Tab-separated table of C-alpha atoms in Angstrom:
chain	number	residue	atom	x	y	z
A	1301	UNK	CA	-31.606	68.098	-37.754
A	1302	UNK	CA	-32.902	64.579	-38.324
A	1303	UNK	CA	-31.810	60.985	-37.805
A	1304	UNK	CA	-32.401	58.338	-40.455
A	1305	UNK	CA	-31.982	54.696	-39.364
A	1306	UNK	CA	-31.635	51.903	-41.939
A	1307	UNK	CA	-31.920	48.316	-40.685
A	1308	UNK	CA	-30.263	46.308	-43.445
A	1309	UNK	CA	-29.555	42.589	-43.631
A	1310	UNK	CA	-25.783	42.805	-43.147
A	1311	UNK	CA	-25.590	46.031	-41.150
A	1312	UNK	CA	-27.559	48.757	-39.393
A	1313	UNK	CA	-26.699	52.285	-40.510
A	1314	UNK	CA	-27.754	55.737	-39.349
A	1315	UNK	CA	-27.119	59.327	-40.393
A	1316	UNK	CA	-27.730	62.847	-39.134
A	1317	UNK	CA	-29.095	65.134	-41.863
A	1318	UNK	CA	-29.363	68.917	-41.625
A	1319	UNK	CA	-31.795	71.249	-43.381
A	1320	UNK	CA	-29.230	72.036	-46.063
A	1321	UNK	CA	-29.370	68.388	-47.192
A	1322	UNK	CA	-25.925	67.673	-45.776
A	1323	UNK	CA	-25.068	64.454	-43.964
A	1324	UNK	CA	-23.383	65.681	-40.781
A	1325	UNK	CA	-22.597	62.298	-39.198
A	1326	UNK	CA	-22.967	58.580	-39.878
A	1327	UNK	CA	-22.440	55.324	-38.010
A	1328	UNK	CA	-23.030	51.619	-38.581
A	1329	UNK	CA	-22.813	48.204	-36.934
A	1330	UNK	CA	-22.601	44.752	-38.562
A	1331	UNK	CA	-25.333	42.126	-38.445
A	1332	UNK	CA	-25.108	38.412	-39.159
A	1333	UNK	CA	-27.581	36.017	-40.758
A	1334	UNK	CA	-28.298	32.530	-39.418
A	1335	UNK	CA	-28.881	29.626	-41.839
A	1336	UNK	CA	-30.058	26.715	-39.641
A	1337	UNK	CA	-31.277	24.729	-42.665
A	1338	UNK	CA	-30.854	24.964	-46.462
A	1339	UNK	CA	-32.796	27.983	-47.908
A	1340	UNK	CA	-33.566	29.244	-44.370
A	1341	UNK	CA	-32.432	32.759	-43.441
A	1342	UNK	CA	-33.070	34.163	-39.952
A	1343	UNK	CA	-31.967	36.910	-37.576
A	1344	UNK	CA	-32.528	37.563	-33.876
A	1345	UNK	CA	-34.536	40.803	-33.469
A	1346	UNK	CA	-32.723	41.474	-30.213
A	1347	UNK	CA	-29.513	41.780	-32.239
A	1348	UNK	CA	-31.217	44.503	-34.292
A	1349	UNK	CA	-32.116	46.404	-31.135
A	1350	UNK	CA	-28.654	46.008	-29.622
A	1351	UNK	CA	-27.077	47.270	-32.858
A	1352	UNK	CA	-29.540	50.167	-33.012
A	1353	UNK	CA	-28.657	51.385	-29.525
A	1354	UNK	CA	-24.932	51.135	-30.210
A	1355	UNK	CA	-25.273	52.976	-33.523
A	1356	UNK	CA	-27.315	55.825	-32.028
A	1357	UNK	CA	-24.717	56.363	-29.304
A	1358	UNK	CA	-21.888	56.232	-31.850
A	1359	UNK	CA	-23.798	58.499	-34.255
A	1360	UNK	CA	-24.430	61.179	-31.655
A	1361	UNK	CA	-20.791	61.021	-30.582
A	1362	UNK	CA	-19.638	61.528	-34.151
A	1363	UNK	CA	-22.172	64.330	-34.593
A	1364	UNK	CA	-20.884	66.065	-31.465
A	1365	UNK	CA	-17.371	66.035	-32.917
A	1366	UNK	CA	-18.824	67.754	-35.999
A	1367	UNK	CA	-20.397	70.457	-33.831
A	1368	UNK	CA	-23.923	68.996	-33.783
A	1369	UNK	CA	-25.596	68.800	-30.375
A	1370	UNK	CA	-28.051	66.024	-29.552
A	1371	UNK	CA	-30.601	68.699	-28.654
A	1372	UNK	CA	-30.658	69.773	-32.316
A	1373	UNK	CA	-32.177	66.431	-33.369
A	1374	UNK	CA	-35.878	66.982	-34.061
A	1375	UNK	CA	-37.150	63.605	-35.254
A	1376	UNK	CA	-36.236	60.064	-36.309
A	1377	UNK	CA	-37.147	58.260	-39.529
A	1378	UNK	CA	-36.953	54.484	-40.006
A	1379	UNK	CA	-36.315	52.241	-42.980
A	1380	UNK	CA	-35.053	48.713	-43.468
A	1381	UNK	CA	-35.145	45.318	-45.089
A	1382	UNK	CA	-38.603	44.300	-46.250
A	1383	UNK	CA	-40.798	41.239	-45.694
A	1384	UNK	CA	-39.198	39.827	-42.520
A	1385	UNK	CA	-41.654	38.087	-40.161
A	1386	UNK	CA	-41.042	39.227	-36.576
A	1387	UNK	CA	-43.385	37.368	-34.208
A	1388	UNK	CA	-44.223	38.592	-30.692
A	1389	UNK	CA	-46.382	37.332	-27.848
A	1390	UNK	CA	-48.756	39.435	-25.750
A	1391	UNK	CA	-45.854	40.617	-23.572
A	1392	UNK	CA	-43.803	41.898	-26.532
A	1393	UNK	CA	-41.482	38.891	-26.241
A	1394	UNK	CA	-39.946	37.575	-29.471
A	1395	UNK	CA	-41.303	34.081	-30.108
A	1396	UNK	CA	-38.704	32.874	-32.616
A	1397	UNK	CA	-35.934	34.289	-34.830
A	1398	UNK	CA	-37.281	36.568	-37.569
A	1399	UNK	CA	-37.709	34.854	-40.955
A	1400	UNK	CA	-36.018	37.105	-43.527
A	1401	UNK	CA	-36.813	38.343	-47.033
A	1402	UNK	CA	-34.364	35.869	-48.627
A	1403	UNK	CA	-35.763	32.801	-46.841
A	1404	UNK	CA	-37.159	30.198	-49.243
A	1405	UNK	CA	-38.900	27.688	-46.992
A	1406	UNK	CA	-42.515	28.665	-47.744
A	1407	UNK	CA	-42.897	27.824	-51.445
A	1408	UNK	CA	-45.746	25.380	-50.792
A	1409	UNK	CA	-47.586	27.957	-48.689
A	1410	UNK	CA	-47.479	30.391	-51.632
A	1411	UNK	CA	-49.476	27.946	-53.751
A	1412	UNK	CA	-51.909	27.348	-50.905
A	1413	UNK	CA	-52.562	31.054	-50.335
A	1414	UNK	CA	-53.203	31.721	-54.026
A	1415	UNK	CA	-55.671	28.820	-54.038
A	1416	UNK	CA	-57.403	30.113	-50.913
A	1417	UNK	CA	-57.582	33.664	-52.283
A	1418	UNK	CA	-57.803	33.466	-56.105
A	1419	UNK	CA	-57.892	37.267	-56.286
A	1420	UNK	CA	-54.697	37.704	-54.247
A	1421	UNK	CA	-52.685	39.047	-57.192
A	1422	UNK	CA	-55.301	41.692	-57.907
A	1423	UNK	CA	-55.475	42.648	-54.218
A	1424	UNK	CA	-51.739	42.789	-53.547
A	1425	UNK	CA	-50.408	43.549	-57.039
A	1426	UNK	CA	-47.930	40.700	-56.700
A	1427	UNK	CA	-47.361	37.003	-57.216
A	1428	UNK	CA	-47.181	35.159	-53.908
A	1429	UNK	CA	-43.490	34.320	-53.327
A	1430	UNK	CA	-41.577	32.798	-50.383
A	1431	UNK	CA	-39.790	36.097	-49.817
A	1432	UNK	CA	-42.997	37.809	-48.714
A	1433	UNK	CA	-44.383	37.765	-45.180
A	1434	UNK	CA	-47.786	36.092	-45.610
A	1435	UNK	CA	-46.542	32.648	-46.720
A	1436	UNK	CA	-43.963	32.695	-43.909
A	1437	UNK	CA	-46.783	33.110	-41.387
A	1438	UNK	CA	-48.736	30.230	-42.897
A	1439	UNK	CA	-45.574	28.107	-42.695
A	1440	UNK	CA	-45.261	28.906	-38.974
A	1441	UNK	CA	-48.928	28.044	-38.428
A	1442	UNK	CA	-48.442	24.665	-40.108
A	1443	UNK	CA	-44.962	23.699	-38.882
A	1444	UNK	CA	-44.674	25.523	-35.544
A	1445	UNK	CA	-48.254	25.618	-34.195
A	1446	UNK	CA	-46.937	25.996	-30.636
A	1447	UNK	CA	-45.447	29.331	-31.765
A	1448	UNK	CA	-48.431	30.450	-33.818
A	1449	UNK	CA	-50.846	29.743	-30.966
A	1450	UNK	CA	-48.973	32.304	-28.817
A	1451	UNK	CA	-48.773	34.907	-31.588
A	1452	UNK	CA	-50.097	38.334	-30.587
A	1453	UNK	CA	-48.328	40.708	-33.010
A	1454	UNK	CA	-46.550	40.517	-36.370
A	1455	UNK	CA	-44.048	43.251	-37.187
A	1456	UNK	CA	-41.629	43.997	-39.994
A	1457	UNK	CA	-37.964	44.413	-39.011
A	1458	UNK	CA	-37.789	48.209	-38.850
A	1459	UNK	CA	-41.114	48.265	-37.013
A	1460	UNK	CA	-39.652	46.119	-34.241
A	1461	UNK	CA	-37.135	48.916	-33.711
A	1462	UNK	CA	-40.061	51.362	-33.602
A	1463	UNK	CA	-41.696	49.281	-30.869
A	1464	UNK	CA	-38.502	49.350	-28.822
A	1465	UNK	CA	-38.023	53.081	-29.410
A	1466	UNK	CA	-41.606	54.226	-28.807
A	1467	UNK	CA	-43.729	51.373	-27.463
A	1468	UNK	CA	-46.022	51.677	-30.501
A	1469	UNK	CA	-47.121	48.962	-32.953
A	1470	UNK	CA	-47.105	50.752	-36.307
A	1471	UNK	CA	-45.927	50.470	-39.901
A	1472	UNK	CA	-45.913	52.522	-43.083
A	1473	UNK	CA	-47.716	51.750	-46.329
A	1474	UNK	CA	-44.648	50.992	-48.469
A	1475	UNK	CA	-43.277	48.341	-46.108
A	1476	UNK	CA	-46.699	46.918	-45.262
A	1477	UNK	CA	-47.388	46.425	-48.980
A	1478	UNK	CA	-44.533	43.913	-49.055
A	1479	UNK	CA	-46.228	41.618	-46.540
A	1480	UNK	CA	-48.835	40.519	-49.129
A	1481	UNK	CA	-51.504	41.123	-46.531
A	1482	UNK	CA	-52.349	44.625	-47.791
A	1483	UNK	CA	-55.008	45.760	-50.237
A	1484	UNK	CA	-52.435	47.906	-52.030
A	1485	UNK	CA	-54.858	49.964	-54.122
A	1486	UNK	CA	-56.889	50.943	-51.049
A	1487	UNK	CA	-53.945	51.091	-48.598
A	1488	UNK	CA	-55.678	48.925	-45.987
A	1489	UNK	CA	-55.309	45.400	-44.606
A	1490	UNK	CA	-57.051	42.738	-46.703
A	1491	UNK	CA	-59.629	40.753	-44.766
A	1492	UNK	CA	-59.448	37.868	-47.254
A	1493	UNK	CA	-55.690	37.462	-46.921
A	1494	UNK	CA	-55.760	37.805	-43.135
A	1495	UNK	CA	-58.299	34.993	-42.915
A	1496	UNK	CA	-56.324	32.801	-45.316
A	1497	UNK	CA	-53.195	33.257	-43.199
A	1498	UNK	CA	-54.984	32.692	-39.892
A	1499	UNK	CA	-54.498	36.247	-38.612
A	1500	UNK	CA	-56.746	38.770	-36.909
A	1501	UNK	CA	-56.628	42.534	-37.413
A	1502	UNK	CA	-55.312	43.210	-33.927
A	1503	UNK	CA	-52.227	41.116	-34.700
A	1504	UNK	CA	-51.062	43.645	-37.285
A	1505	UNK	CA	-49.620	47.128	-36.732
A	1506	UNK	CA	-51.560	50.337	-37.253
A	1507	UNK	CA	-50.931	51.800	-40.718
A	1508	UNK	CA	-49.520	55.261	-41.402
A	1509	UNK	CA	-48.171	57.190	-44.374
A	1510	UNK	CA	-44.397	57.613	-44.434
A	1511	UNK	CA	-44.128	61.180	-43.037
A	1512	UNK	CA	-46.714	60.686	-40.258
A	1513	UNK	CA	-45.784	60.595	-36.574
A	1514	UNK	CA	-46.259	57.106	-35.112
A	1515	UNK	CA	-45.035	57.793	-31.590
A	1516	UNK	CA	-42.392	59.485	-29.464
A	1517	UNK	CA	-39.068	58.323	-28.125
A	1518	UNK	CA	-39.508	56.656	-24.731
A	1519	UNK	CA	-38.487	58.913	-21.867
A	1520	UNK	CA	-35.833	56.581	-20.477
A	1521	UNK	CA	-34.245	56.203	-23.918
A	1522	UNK	CA	-34.347	59.943	-24.552
A	1523	UNK	CA	-32.539	60.516	-21.272
A	1524	UNK	CA	-30.015	57.779	-21.997
A	1525	UNK	CA	-29.184	59.112	-25.476
A	1526	UNK	CA	-29.336	62.775	-24.482
A	1527	UNK	CA	-32.196	63.381	-26.906
A	1528	UNK	CA	-35.589	64.913	-26.333
A	1529	UNK	CA	-38.793	62.861	-26.458
A	1530	UNK	CA	-38.772	63.442	-30.196
A	1531	UNK	CA	-41.237	61.965	-32.699
A	1532	UNK	CA	-40.533	58.830	-34.714
A	1533	UNK	CA	-42.051	58.900	-38.211
A	1534	UNK	CA	-43.602	55.955	-40.018
A	1535	UNK	CA	-40.719	55.780	-42.490
A	1536	UNK	CA	-40.453	53.489	-45.505
A	1537	UNK	CA	-39.265	50.229	-46.982
A	1538	UNK	CA	-35.622	50.259	-48.026
A	1539	UNK	CA	-36.397	50.596	-51.737
A	1540	UNK	CA	-38.900	53.410	-51.250
A	1541	UNK	CA	-36.530	55.233	-48.880
A	1542	UNK	CA	-33.663	54.853	-51.341
A	1543	UNK	CA	-35.854	56.413	-54.015
A	1544	UNK	CA	-36.756	59.381	-51.793
A	1545	UNK	CA	-33.049	59.927	-51.183
A	1546	UNK	CA	-32.637	60.370	-54.931
A	1547	UNK	CA	-35.700	62.616	-55.195
A	1548	UNK	CA	-37.841	60.003	-56.956
A	1549	UNK	CA	-41.329	61.023	-55.878
A	1550	UNK	CA	-43.387	61.533	-59.050
A	1551	UNK	CA	-44.604	59.417	-61.949
A	1552	UNK	CA	-42.056	59.422	-64.748
A	1553	UNK	CA	-39.061	59.205	-62.403
A	1554	UNK	CA	-37.093	55.980	-62.055
A	1555	UNK	CA	-33.873	54.491	-60.710
A	1556	UNK	CA	-31.815	51.409	-61.438
A	1557	UNK	CA	-29.939	49.748	-58.579
A	1558	UNK	CA	-26.871	47.668	-59.401
A	1559	UNK	CA	-26.271	45.822	-56.163
A	1560	UNK	CA	-26.041	42.114	-55.459
A	1561	UNK	CA	-29.458	42.040	-57.091
A	1562	UNK	CA	-30.698	44.432	-59.756
A	1563	UNK	CA	-33.803	46.540	-59.140
A	1564	UNK	CA	-35.633	48.913	-61.466
A	1565	UNK	CA	-37.842	51.260	-59.418
A	1566	UNK	CA	-40.450	53.499	-61.070
A	1567	UNK	CA	-42.718	55.928	-59.211
A	1568	UNK	CA	-46.416	55.880	-60.085
A	1569	UNK	CA	-49.382	58.102	-59.295
A	1570	UNK	CA	-51.761	55.142	-59.396
A	1571	UNK	CA	-51.976	51.423	-58.615
A	1572	UNK	CA	-50.765	49.404	-61.613
A	1573	UNK	CA	-49.845	45.733	-61.869
A	1574	UNK	CA	-48.115	43.179	-64.082
A	1575	UNK	CA	-47.976	40.174	-61.792
A	1576	UNK	CA	-47.826	37.795	-64.785
A	1577	UNK	CA	-44.243	38.986	-65.311
A	1578	UNK	CA	-43.422	39.114	-61.601
A	1579	UNK	CA	-43.426	42.909	-61.380
A	1580	UNK	CA	-43.817	44.118	-57.796
A	1581	UNK	CA	-46.478	46.752	-57.153
A	1582	UNK	CA	-46.227	48.535	-53.788
A	1583	UNK	CA	-47.320	51.748	-52.105
A	1584	UNK	CA	-44.708	54.499	-52.170
A	1585	UNK	CA	-43.749	56.188	-48.904
A	1586	UNK	CA	-45.794	59.287	-49.762
A	1587	UNK	CA	-49.599	59.614	-49.651
A	1588	UNK	CA	-51.450	58.840	-52.903
A	1589	UNK	CA	-48.260	57.519	-54.495
A	1590	UNK	CA	-47.336	54.002	-55.550
A	1591	UNK	CA	-44.332	52.407	-57.211
A	1592	UNK	CA	-43.425	49.453	-59.395
A	1593	UNK	CA	-40.285	47.332	-59.260
A	1594	UNK	CA	-38.672	44.694	-61.397
A	1595	UNK	CA	-36.244	42.525	-59.464
A	1596	UNK	CA	-33.333	40.634	-60.972
A	1597	UNK	CA	-31.959	38.203	-58.395
A	1598	UNK	CA	-28.338	38.340	-59.598
A	1599	UNK	CA	-26.770	41.506	-60.979
A	1600	UNK	CA	-23.421	42.745	-59.660
A	1601	UNK	CA	-23.033	39.360	-57.947
A	1602	UNK	CA	-22.598	37.877	-61.432
A	1603	UNK	CA	-19.352	39.862	-61.754
A	1604	UNK	CA	-17.988	38.345	-58.541
A	1605	UNK	CA	-18.846	34.909	-59.908
A	1606	UNK	CA	-17.187	35.651	-63.256
A	1607	UNK	CA	-14.011	36.765	-61.467
A	1608	UNK	CA	-13.966	33.510	-59.498
A	1609	UNK	CA	-14.526	31.416	-62.617
A	1610	UNK	CA	-11.717	33.082	-64.559
A	1611	UNK	CA	-9.251	33.498	-61.718
A	1612	UNK	CA	-9.171	37.294	-61.991
A	1613	UNK	CA	-8.012	38.676	-58.611
A	1614	UNK	CA	-10.559	41.484	-58.208
A	1615	UNK	CA	-13.456	43.276	-59.885
A	1616	UNK	CA	-11.377	46.303	-60.859
A	1617	UNK	CA	-9.088	44.068	-62.906
A	1618	UNK	CA	-12.057	42.224	-64.379
A	1619	UNK	CA	-13.628	45.487	-65.548
A	1620	UNK	CA	-10.331	46.862	-66.886
A	1621	UNK	CA	-9.779	43.675	-68.883
A	1622	UNK	CA	-13.331	43.796	-70.234
A	1623	UNK	CA	-12.977	47.395	-71.351
A	1624	UNK	CA	-9.643	46.732	-73.049
A	1625	UNK	CA	-11.130	43.790	-74.954
A	1626	UNK	CA	-14.530	45.324	-75.740
A	1627	UNK	CA	-17.783	43.696	-76.808
A	1628	UNK	CA	-17.819	42.061	-80.231
A	1629	UNK	CA	-19.903	39.681	-82.281
A	1630	UNK	CA	-17.802	36.787	-80.959
A	1631	UNK	CA	-18.519	37.639	-77.302
A	1632	UNK	CA	-20.509	34.740	-75.795
A	1633	UNK	CA	-24.088	35.249	-74.657
A	1634	UNK	CA	-24.766	35.035	-70.925
A	1635	UNK	CA	-27.967	34.297	-69.029
A	1636	UNK	CA	-27.441	35.840	-65.544
A	1637	UNK	CA	-29.557	33.419	-63.511
A	1638	UNK	CA	-27.228	32.301	-60.723
A	1639	UNK	CA	-30.150	31.990	-58.295
A	1640	UNK	CA	-33.077	31.556	-60.644
A	1641	UNK	CA	-34.922	34.660	-61.768
A	1642	UNK	CA	-37.835	36.788	-60.673
A	1643	UNK	CA	-38.792	39.515	-63.198
A	1644	UNK	CA	-39.954	38.775	-65.863
A	1645	UNK	CA	-39.698	34.971	-65.761
A	1646	UNK	CA	-40.586	33.998	-62.184
A	1647	UNK	CA	-38.455	30.895	-62.714
A	1648	UNK	CA	-36.507	29.693	-59.660
A	1649	UNK	CA	-35.051	26.832	-61.732
A	1650	UNK	CA	-33.378	29.018	-64.368
A	1651	UNK	CA	-29.586	28.619	-64.442
A	1652	UNK	CA	-26.733	30.892	-65.439
A	1653	UNK	CA	-25.420	29.974	-68.891
A	1654	UNK	CA	-22.538	31.019	-71.142
A	1655	UNK	CA	-23.302	30.204	-74.789
A	1656	UNK	CA	-20.999	30.533	-77.770
A	1657	UNK	CA	-17.604	29.853	-76.206
A	1658	UNK	CA	-14.889	28.725	-78.619
A	1659	UNK	CA	-11.122	28.186	-78.553
A	1660	UNK	CA	-10.527	31.917	-78.889
A	1661	UNK	CA	-12.693	32.951	-75.921
A	1662	UNK	CA	-10.726	34.789	-73.217
A	1663	UNK	CA	-11.443	35.678	-69.610
A	1664	UNK	CA	-12.079	39.243	-70.812
A	1665	UNK	CA	-14.751	37.885	-73.172
A	1666	UNK	CA	-16.395	36.107	-70.230
A	1667	UNK	CA	-16.336	39.409	-68.322
A	1668	UNK	CA	-17.956	41.277	-71.209
A	1669	UNK	CA	-20.558	38.558	-71.678
A	1670	UNK	CA	-21.440	38.869	-67.995
A	1671	UNK	CA	-21.787	42.651	-68.135
A	1672	UNK	CA	-23.873	42.449	-71.296
A	1673	UNK	CA	-26.101	39.640	-70.005
A	1674	UNK	CA	-26.990	41.497	-66.822
A	1675	UNK	CA	-27.837	44.505	-68.988
A	1676	UNK	CA	-30.191	42.432	-71.146
A	1677	UNK	CA	-31.888	41.069	-68.026
A	1678	UNK	CA	-32.372	44.554	-66.591
A	1679	UNK	CA	-33.763	45.746	-69.926
A	1680	UNK	CA	-36.365	42.981	-69.801
A	1681	UNK	CA	-37.304	44.112	-66.291
A	1682	UNK	CA	-37.744	47.702	-67.439
A	1683	UNK	CA	-39.998	46.499	-70.262
A	1684	UNK	CA	-42.088	44.448	-67.818
A	1685	UNK	CA	-42.637	47.526	-65.636
A	1686	UNK	CA	-43.563	49.666	-68.630
A	1687	UNK	CA	-46.062	47.014	-69.772
A	1688	UNK	CA	-48.276	48.292	-66.920
A	1689	UNK	CA	-48.810	51.496	-68.911
A	1690	UNK	CA	-46.758	53.595	-66.516
A	1691	UNK	CA	-44.918	55.264	-69.390
A	1692	UNK	CA	-41.309	55.471	-70.457
A	1693	UNK	CA	-38.679	57.062	-68.214
A	1694	UNK	CA	-36.183	58.737	-70.529
A	1695	UNK	CA	-33.737	59.409	-67.678
A	1696	UNK	CA	-32.900	56.809	-65.035
A	1697	UNK	CA	-30.867	57.438	-61.890
A	1698	UNK	CA	-28.181	54.778	-61.433
A	1699	UNK	CA	-27.249	53.660	-57.916
A	1700	UNK	CA	-25.471	50.737	-56.250
A	1701	UNK	CA	-21.933	49.404	-56.294
A	1702	UNK	CA	-22.036	48.499	-59.983
A	1703	UNK	CA	-22.714	52.125	-60.888
A	1704	UNK	CA	-19.074	52.983	-60.143
A	1705	UNK	CA	-17.989	51.437	-63.459
A	1706	UNK	CA	-18.270	54.017	-66.238
A	1707	UNK	CA	-17.683	51.256	-68.815
A	1708	UNK	CA	-20.633	49.207	-67.551
A	1709	UNK	CA	-22.844	52.273	-67.125
A	1710	UNK	CA	-22.334	53.228	-70.776
A	1711	UNK	CA	-23.022	49.656	-71.885
A	1712	UNK	CA	-26.265	49.681	-69.891
A	1713	UNK	CA	-27.308	53.010	-71.412
A	1714	UNK	CA	-26.709	51.601	-74.894
A	1715	UNK	CA	-28.568	48.383	-74.069
A	1716	UNK	CA	-31.742	49.889	-72.581
A	1717	UNK	CA	-31.569	52.995	-74.810
A	1718	UNK	CA	-31.994	55.415	-71.906
A	1719	UNK	CA	-29.944	58.223	-70.439
A	1720	UNK	CA	-28.430	57.037	-67.161
A	1721	UNK	CA	-27.204	59.501	-64.534
A	1722	UNK	CA	-25.211	59.239	-61.326
A	1723	UNK	CA	-26.121	61.659	-58.553
A	1724	UNK	CA	-24.508	62.935	-55.394
A	1725	UNK	CA	-25.408	61.043	-52.220
A	1726	UNK	CA	-26.156	57.736	-53.939
A	1727	UNK	CA	-23.728	56.036	-51.561
A	1728	UNK	CA	-25.687	57.110	-48.446
A	1729	UNK	CA	-28.494	54.681	-49.198
A	1730	UNK	CA	-31.986	54.382	-47.684
A	1731	UNK	CA	-31.007	56.164	-44.443
A	1732	UNK	CA	-31.120	59.428	-46.415
A	1733	UNK	CA	-34.747	58.819	-47.402
A	1734	UNK	CA	-35.637	57.933	-43.815
A	1735	UNK	CA	-34.134	61.197	-42.570
A	1736	UNK	CA	-36.016	63.116	-45.253
A	1737	UNK	CA	-39.300	61.548	-44.109
A	1738	UNK	CA	-38.467	62.635	-40.556
A	1739	UNK	CA	-38.086	66.192	-41.808
A	1740	UNK	CA	-41.289	66.025	-43.848
A	1741	UNK	CA	-43.174	64.992	-40.718
A	1742	UNK	CA	-41.904	68.034	-38.840
A	1743	UNK	CA	-41.908	70.741	-41.510
A	1744	UNK	CA	-44.903	69.484	-43.519
A	1745	UNK	CA	-43.677	71.531	-46.426
A	1746	UNK	CA	-43.698	70.691	-50.145
A	1747	UNK	CA	-42.201	67.278	-50.868
A	1748	UNK	CA	-39.975	68.758	-53.571
A	1749	UNK	CA	-38.291	71.095	-51.067
A	1750	UNK	CA	-37.308	68.203	-48.790
A	1751	UNK	CA	-36.858	65.331	-51.255
A	1752	UNK	CA	-34.676	67.326	-53.622
A	1753	UNK	CA	-33.083	65.726	-56.657
A	1754	UNK	CA	-29.310	65.564	-56.053
A	1755	UNK	CA	-26.854	67.054	-58.530
A	1756	UNK	CA	-25.735	64.933	-61.476
A	1757	UNK	CA	-22.082	63.917	-61.227
A	1758	UNK	CA	-21.933	61.711	-64.343
A	1759	UNK	CA	-24.175	61.094	-67.336
A	1760	UNK	CA	-24.295	58.316	-69.929
A	1761	UNK	CA	-26.308	58.883	-73.115
A	1762	UNK	CA	-27.089	55.969	-75.435
A	1763	UNK	CA	-25.530	55.634	-78.874
A	1764	UNK	CA	-28.171	54.912	-81.530
A	1765	UNK	CA	-25.848	52.702	-83.550
A	1766	UNK	CA	-24.623	50.798	-80.539
A	1767	UNK	CA	-28.195	50.293	-79.331
A	1768	UNK	CA	-29.244	48.768	-82.650
A	1769	UNK	CA	-26.329	46.326	-82.496
A	1770	UNK	CA	-27.118	45.375	-78.892
A	1771	UNK	CA	-30.822	45.106	-79.696
A	1772	UNK	CA	-30.044	42.370	-82.225
A	1773	UNK	CA	-27.992	40.535	-79.616
A	1774	UNK	CA	-30.848	40.975	-77.154
A	1775	UNK	CA	-33.072	38.973	-79.504
A	1776	UNK	CA	-30.489	36.179	-79.439
A	1777	UNK	CA	-30.465	36.428	-75.634
A	1778	UNK	CA	-34.248	36.020	-75.512
A	1779	UNK	CA	-34.167	33.124	-77.984
A	1780	UNK	CA	-31.575	31.328	-75.883
A	1781	UNK	CA	-33.777	31.581	-72.782
A	1782	UNK	CA	-36.826	30.305	-74.675
A	1783	UNK	CA	-34.921	27.343	-76.094
A	1784	UNK	CA	-33.745	26.357	-72.632
A	1785	UNK	CA	-36.833	27.099	-70.527
A	1786	UNK	CA	-39.790	27.871	-72.773
A	1787	UNK	CA	-42.276	30.626	-72.066
A	1788	UNK	CA	-42.160	32.684	-68.866
A	1789	UNK	CA	-43.936	31.190	-65.847
A	1790	UNK	CA	-46.858	32.910	-64.149
């Protein structure tokens, strides 16, 4: 059996997976985020490690109750939040709290790096944004030189856990691609971007493909946990691991995540880009595979905001009210930009907007406008990804908390004119993909046998008539954005 560990932002989760694709045990521990200044977001890496140890002990205890012995565990796979800058000195000591993916302090450094390396978008497949690792490092060099001068190693969050587990400095291609220090097409560190950021090659981890062994569990930890000195695989970024959990490994497959943010993930068999529309282009967690993502900064979070605005007590009531009322021509339009927007506009100054409210507008109309507006935004993200030439995915796997609403799922299917499906295991998250990579590293069998596509538990097919009606409203949605903000930024 195999352990998959997922280091998230709000919690650390782990599962035990058997060879019949069954989750035999799971455990988690909460994590907190520090905000010492506006737009700053940090975490103490030692809290990650403390949570990891507690979760492994709890996980193995739960597994034992289910009849699984620790000696049956063959390998560990890692996944976690992307982009976080974890800075260590020559003695493996953490120099400062890790700067997280949702930290916005390094906007100026993004401009500087793109000026220093005019080809950075072609090299990395991405626009330089504060969320990525490279501008964070330049910020530290400029604002905390006493820290940067002592810098010996830079690691991503999950890779700090790997160091503690194995003593090895290593990362996988999918997570490393999110640092904006990688030549993504060639799957190697970029000399130009390292120089621009003030780094040397030895400061970065050794690169591996997702199923490769990066090291073995330290002897003292193995003894403490009751495990063998089992291998730890390279693993994956959280998005790539989530895709593997849903069996998304080949070009033509895609998933749509309705979480706090909205992400459209499409697998690719080649390196493609559309940085002008803020599409992310990263390595997948499998050799010779890549993936593209559109990212909408506010998706299901817009529903929470709508409930607060209208005084509706909970999301279930909000959705029930919306369904009872239904979408109509008098439903207001909604731009879902509570925190600016990434794909396709790359506009941090965009604001959420309700347009077309009159004396007859009800709270249920506001709810429907919100659901519809998020759908239009996601549809624009899908179009931006497909503008790379990757092709059209006729079936999209739907995951995330928002996927639990059948009413919203059908509305999304009608809006984007695709068949949306829910699959078993979608609630397990990236830990499932991490465990699958652990198995791939041991068995080395066909990817399709390990990264199986879970059974469909619900399906939503688009209505041609409804799509045509929503398509007309989508044009109004686009016109409203253009009137307020003009053409998309690049």
